[in-house]
Short mmCIF file of the C-alpha atoms (twelve columns), coordinates in Angstrom:
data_MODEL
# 
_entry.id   MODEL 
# 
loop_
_atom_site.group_PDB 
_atom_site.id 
_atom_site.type_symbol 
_atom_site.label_atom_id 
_atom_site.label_alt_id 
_atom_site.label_comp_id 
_atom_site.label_asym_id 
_atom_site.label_seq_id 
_atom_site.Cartn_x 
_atom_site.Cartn_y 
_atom_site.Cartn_z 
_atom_site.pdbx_PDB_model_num 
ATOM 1   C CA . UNK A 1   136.616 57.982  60.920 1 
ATOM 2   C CA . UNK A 2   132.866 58.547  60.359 1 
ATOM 3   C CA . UNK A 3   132.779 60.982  63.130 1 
ATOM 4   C CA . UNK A 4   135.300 63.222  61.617 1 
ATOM 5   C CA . UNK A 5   133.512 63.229  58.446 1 
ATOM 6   C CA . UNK A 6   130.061 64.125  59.653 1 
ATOM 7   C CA . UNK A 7   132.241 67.025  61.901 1 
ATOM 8   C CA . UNK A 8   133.684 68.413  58.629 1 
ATOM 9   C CA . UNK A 9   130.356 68.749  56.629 1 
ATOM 10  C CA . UNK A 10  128.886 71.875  56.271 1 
ATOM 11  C CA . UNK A 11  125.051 71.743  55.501 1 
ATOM 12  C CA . UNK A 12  123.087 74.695  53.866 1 
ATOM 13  C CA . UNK A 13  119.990 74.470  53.739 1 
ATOM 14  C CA . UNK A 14  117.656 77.708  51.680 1 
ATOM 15  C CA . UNK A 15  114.132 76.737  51.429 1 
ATOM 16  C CA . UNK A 16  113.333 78.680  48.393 1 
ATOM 17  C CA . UNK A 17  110.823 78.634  45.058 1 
ATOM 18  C CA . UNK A 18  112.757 80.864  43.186 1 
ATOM 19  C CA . UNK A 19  117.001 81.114  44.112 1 
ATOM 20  C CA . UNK A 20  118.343 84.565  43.565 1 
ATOM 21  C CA . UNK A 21  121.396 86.190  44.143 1 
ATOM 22  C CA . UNK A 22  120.144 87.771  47.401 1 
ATOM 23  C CA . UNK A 23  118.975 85.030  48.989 1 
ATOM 24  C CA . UNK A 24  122.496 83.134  48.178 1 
ATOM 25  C CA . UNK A 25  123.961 85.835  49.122 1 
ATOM 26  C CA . UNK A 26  122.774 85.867  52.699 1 
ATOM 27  C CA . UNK A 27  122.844 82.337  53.171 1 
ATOM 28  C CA . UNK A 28  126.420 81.992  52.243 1 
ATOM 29  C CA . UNK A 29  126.848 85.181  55.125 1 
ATOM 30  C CA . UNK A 30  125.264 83.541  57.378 1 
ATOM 31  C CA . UNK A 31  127.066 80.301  56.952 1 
ATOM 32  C CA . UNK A 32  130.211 82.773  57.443 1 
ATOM 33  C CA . UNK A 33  129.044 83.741  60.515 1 
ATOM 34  C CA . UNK A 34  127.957 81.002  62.501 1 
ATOM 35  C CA . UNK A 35  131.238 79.292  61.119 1 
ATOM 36  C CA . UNK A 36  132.909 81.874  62.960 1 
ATOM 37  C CA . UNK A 37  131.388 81.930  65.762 1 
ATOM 38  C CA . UNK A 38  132.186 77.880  66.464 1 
ATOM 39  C CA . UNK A 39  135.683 78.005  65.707 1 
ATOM 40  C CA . UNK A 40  135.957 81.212  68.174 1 
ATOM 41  C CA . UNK A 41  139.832 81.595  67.007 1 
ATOM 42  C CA . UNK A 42  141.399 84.950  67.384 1 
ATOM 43  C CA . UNK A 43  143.916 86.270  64.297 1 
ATOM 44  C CA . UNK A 44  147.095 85.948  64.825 1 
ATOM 45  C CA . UNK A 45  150.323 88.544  63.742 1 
ATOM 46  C CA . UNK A 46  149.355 91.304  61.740 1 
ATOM 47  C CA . UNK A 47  145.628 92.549  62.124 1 
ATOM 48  C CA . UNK A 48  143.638 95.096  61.643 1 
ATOM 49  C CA . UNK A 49  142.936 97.536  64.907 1 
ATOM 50  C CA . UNK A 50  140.061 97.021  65.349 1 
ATOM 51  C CA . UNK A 51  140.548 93.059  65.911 1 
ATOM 52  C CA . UNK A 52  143.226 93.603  68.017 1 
ATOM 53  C CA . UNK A 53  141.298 95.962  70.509 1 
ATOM 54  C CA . UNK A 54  138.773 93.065  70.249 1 
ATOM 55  C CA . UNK A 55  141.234 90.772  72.048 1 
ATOM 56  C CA . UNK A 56  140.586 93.032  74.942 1 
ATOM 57  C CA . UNK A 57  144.596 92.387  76.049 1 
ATOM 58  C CA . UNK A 58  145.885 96.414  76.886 1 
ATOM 59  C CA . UNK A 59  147.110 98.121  73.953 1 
ATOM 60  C CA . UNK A 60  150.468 100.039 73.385 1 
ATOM 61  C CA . UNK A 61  152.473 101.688 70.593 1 
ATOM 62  C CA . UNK A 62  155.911 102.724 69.089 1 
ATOM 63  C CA . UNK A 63  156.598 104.868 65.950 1 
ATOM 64  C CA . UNK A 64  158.485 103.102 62.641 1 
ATOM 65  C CA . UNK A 65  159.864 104.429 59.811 1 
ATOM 66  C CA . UNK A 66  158.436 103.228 56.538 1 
ATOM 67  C CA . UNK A 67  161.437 101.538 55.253 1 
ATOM 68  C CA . UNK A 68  161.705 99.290  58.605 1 
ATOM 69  C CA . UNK A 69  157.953 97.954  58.054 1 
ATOM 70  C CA . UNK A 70  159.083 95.025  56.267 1 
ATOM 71  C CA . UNK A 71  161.815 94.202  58.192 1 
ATOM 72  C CA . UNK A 72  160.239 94.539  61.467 1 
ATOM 73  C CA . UNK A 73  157.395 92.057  60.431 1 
ATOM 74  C CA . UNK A 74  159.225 89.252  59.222 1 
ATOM 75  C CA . UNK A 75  161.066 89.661  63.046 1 
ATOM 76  C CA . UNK A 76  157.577 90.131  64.911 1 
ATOM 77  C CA . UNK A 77  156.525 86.956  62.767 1 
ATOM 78  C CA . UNK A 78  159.438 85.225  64.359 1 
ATOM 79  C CA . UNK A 79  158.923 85.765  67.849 1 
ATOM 80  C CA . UNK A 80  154.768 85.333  67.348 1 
ATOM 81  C CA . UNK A 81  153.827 89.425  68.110 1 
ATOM 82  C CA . UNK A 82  150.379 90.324  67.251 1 
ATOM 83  C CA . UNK A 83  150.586 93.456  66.234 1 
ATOM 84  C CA . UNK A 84  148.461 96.396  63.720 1 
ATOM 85  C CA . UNK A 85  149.987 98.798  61.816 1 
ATOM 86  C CA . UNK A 86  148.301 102.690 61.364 1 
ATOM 87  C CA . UNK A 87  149.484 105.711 59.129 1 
ATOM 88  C CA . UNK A 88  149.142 109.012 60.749 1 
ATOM 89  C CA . UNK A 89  149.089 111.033 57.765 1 
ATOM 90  C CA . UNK A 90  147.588 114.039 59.363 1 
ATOM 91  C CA . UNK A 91  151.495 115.285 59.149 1 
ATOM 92  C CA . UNK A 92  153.934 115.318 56.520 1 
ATOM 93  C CA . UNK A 93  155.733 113.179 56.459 1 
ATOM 94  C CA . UNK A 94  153.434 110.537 57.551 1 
ATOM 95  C CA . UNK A 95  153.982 108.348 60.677 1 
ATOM 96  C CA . UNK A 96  153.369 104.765 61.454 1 
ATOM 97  C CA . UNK A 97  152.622 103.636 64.485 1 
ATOM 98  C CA . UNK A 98  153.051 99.787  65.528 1 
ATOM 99  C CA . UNK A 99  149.952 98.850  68.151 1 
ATOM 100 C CA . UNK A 100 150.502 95.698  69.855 1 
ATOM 101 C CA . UNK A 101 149.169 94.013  72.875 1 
ATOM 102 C CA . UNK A 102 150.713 95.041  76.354 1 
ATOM 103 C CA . UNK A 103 151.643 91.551  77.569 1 
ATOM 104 C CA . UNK A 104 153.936 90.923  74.099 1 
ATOM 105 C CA . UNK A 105 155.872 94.168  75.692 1 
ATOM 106 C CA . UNK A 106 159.025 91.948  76.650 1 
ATOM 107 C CA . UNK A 107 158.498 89.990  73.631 1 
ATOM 108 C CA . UNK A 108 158.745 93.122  71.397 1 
ATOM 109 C CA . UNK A 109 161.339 94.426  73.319 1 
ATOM 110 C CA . UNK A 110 163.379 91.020  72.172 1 
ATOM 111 C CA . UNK A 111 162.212 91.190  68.923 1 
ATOM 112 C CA . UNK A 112 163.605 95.186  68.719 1 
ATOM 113 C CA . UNK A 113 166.991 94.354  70.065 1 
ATOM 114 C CA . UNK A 114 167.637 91.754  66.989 1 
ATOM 115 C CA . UNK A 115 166.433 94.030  64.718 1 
ATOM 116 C CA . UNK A 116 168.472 96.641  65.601 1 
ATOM 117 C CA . UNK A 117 170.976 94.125  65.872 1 
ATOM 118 C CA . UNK A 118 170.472 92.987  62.043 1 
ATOM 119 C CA . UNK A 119 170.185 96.579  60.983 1 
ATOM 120 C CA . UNK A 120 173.388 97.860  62.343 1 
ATOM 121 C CA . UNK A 121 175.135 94.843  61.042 1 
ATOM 122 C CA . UNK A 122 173.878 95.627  57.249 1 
ATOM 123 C CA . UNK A 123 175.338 99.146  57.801 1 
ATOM 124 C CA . UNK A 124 178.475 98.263  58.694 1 
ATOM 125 C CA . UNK A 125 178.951 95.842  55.478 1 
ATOM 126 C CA . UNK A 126 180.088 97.760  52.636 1 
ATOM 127 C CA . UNK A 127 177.877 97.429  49.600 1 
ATOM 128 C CA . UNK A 128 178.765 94.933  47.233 1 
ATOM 129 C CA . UNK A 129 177.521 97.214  44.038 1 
ATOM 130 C CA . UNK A 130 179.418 99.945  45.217 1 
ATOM 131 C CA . UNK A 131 182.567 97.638  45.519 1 
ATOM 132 C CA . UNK A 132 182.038 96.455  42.021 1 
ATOM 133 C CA . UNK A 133 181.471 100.019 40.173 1 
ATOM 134 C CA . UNK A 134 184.445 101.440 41.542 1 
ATOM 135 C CA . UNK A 135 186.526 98.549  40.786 1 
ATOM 136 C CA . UNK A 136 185.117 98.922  37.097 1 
ATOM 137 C CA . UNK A 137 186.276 102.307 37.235 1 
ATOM 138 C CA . UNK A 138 189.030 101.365 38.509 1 
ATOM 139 C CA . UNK A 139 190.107 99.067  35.527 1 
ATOM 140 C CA . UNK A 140 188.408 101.357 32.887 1 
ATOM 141 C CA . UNK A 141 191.434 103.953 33.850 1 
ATOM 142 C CA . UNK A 142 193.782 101.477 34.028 1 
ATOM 143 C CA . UNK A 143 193.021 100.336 30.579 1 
ATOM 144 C CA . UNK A 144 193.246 104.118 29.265 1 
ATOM 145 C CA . UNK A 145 196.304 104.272 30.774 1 
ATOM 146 C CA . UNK A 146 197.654 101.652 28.473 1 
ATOM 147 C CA . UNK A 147 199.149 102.360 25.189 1 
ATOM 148 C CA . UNK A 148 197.862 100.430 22.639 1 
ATOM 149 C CA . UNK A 149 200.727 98.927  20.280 1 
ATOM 150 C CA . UNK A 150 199.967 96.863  16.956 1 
ATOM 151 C CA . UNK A 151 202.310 95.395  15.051 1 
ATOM 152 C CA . UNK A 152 201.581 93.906  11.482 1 
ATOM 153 C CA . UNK A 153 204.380 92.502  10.508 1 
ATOM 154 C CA . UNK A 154 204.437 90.389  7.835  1 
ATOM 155 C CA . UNK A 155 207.657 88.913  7.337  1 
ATOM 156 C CA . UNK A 156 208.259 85.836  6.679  1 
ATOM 157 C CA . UNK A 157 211.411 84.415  8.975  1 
ATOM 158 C CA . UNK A 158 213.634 81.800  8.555  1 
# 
């Protein structure tokens, strides 16, 4: 139990007359540093490039459309793809390009097939608000339609 403590305590130590905000500063960055350095653990799903190349694992990539993004990283998230997205906005519209590591190839390839899978079935289901403002138009004419007949009779019967 002690052991675990005394491997969870983090010591800073500034020799110092006068603390300023520099010299925290670069303390606390160093701390940063060596902290990860000893835990040595690469990122996981979506990165940045640059920590991706990093991982020195060959590097390939596919073109998305920007209203797939979401979708496709909830399903990358599933199947455990590390993976960077980049906008090429040197055209018009802009691209965006999914990098990802060359031995999650069949993994992506997996992942791709259920999205397309999920997309394709969302397609094919009509749309629910559609359904319901046509079937309020529906009844709005139907309603027209009907004549309208008051009576106010006020007799008395017997």
């Amino acid at each position: 139990m002690q052991d675990e403590i005394n491997e969870k305590t983090i010591a800073l130590y500034i020799k110092t007359a006068k603390l300023t905000e520099q010299t925290l500063q670069k303390a606390i960055r160093l701390l940063l540093a060596q902290m990860k350095k000893q835990t040595g653990k690469t990122p996981q799903g979506k990165q940045t490039l640059r920590q991706l190349m990093k991982q020195n694992a060959g590097v390939s990539n596919i073109e998305i459309t920007k209203d797939n993004i979401k979708a496709f990283e909830s399903t990358a998230k599933k199947y455990g793809i590390d993976f960077a997205l980049k906008k090429d906005s040197s055209e018009s519209p802009p691209r965006y390009l999914v990098f990802f590591k060359g031995r999650d190839a069949d993994a992506l390839t997996a992942a791709f097939k259920e999205f397309s899978a999920k997309k394709l079935s969302k397609e094919r289901k009509p749309s629910i608000r559609k359904l319901l403002s046509s079937l309020k138009e529906k009844a709005a004419g139907l309603n027209a339609q009907r004549d309208k007949v008051k009576n106010k009779d006020r007799e008395v019967s017997l």
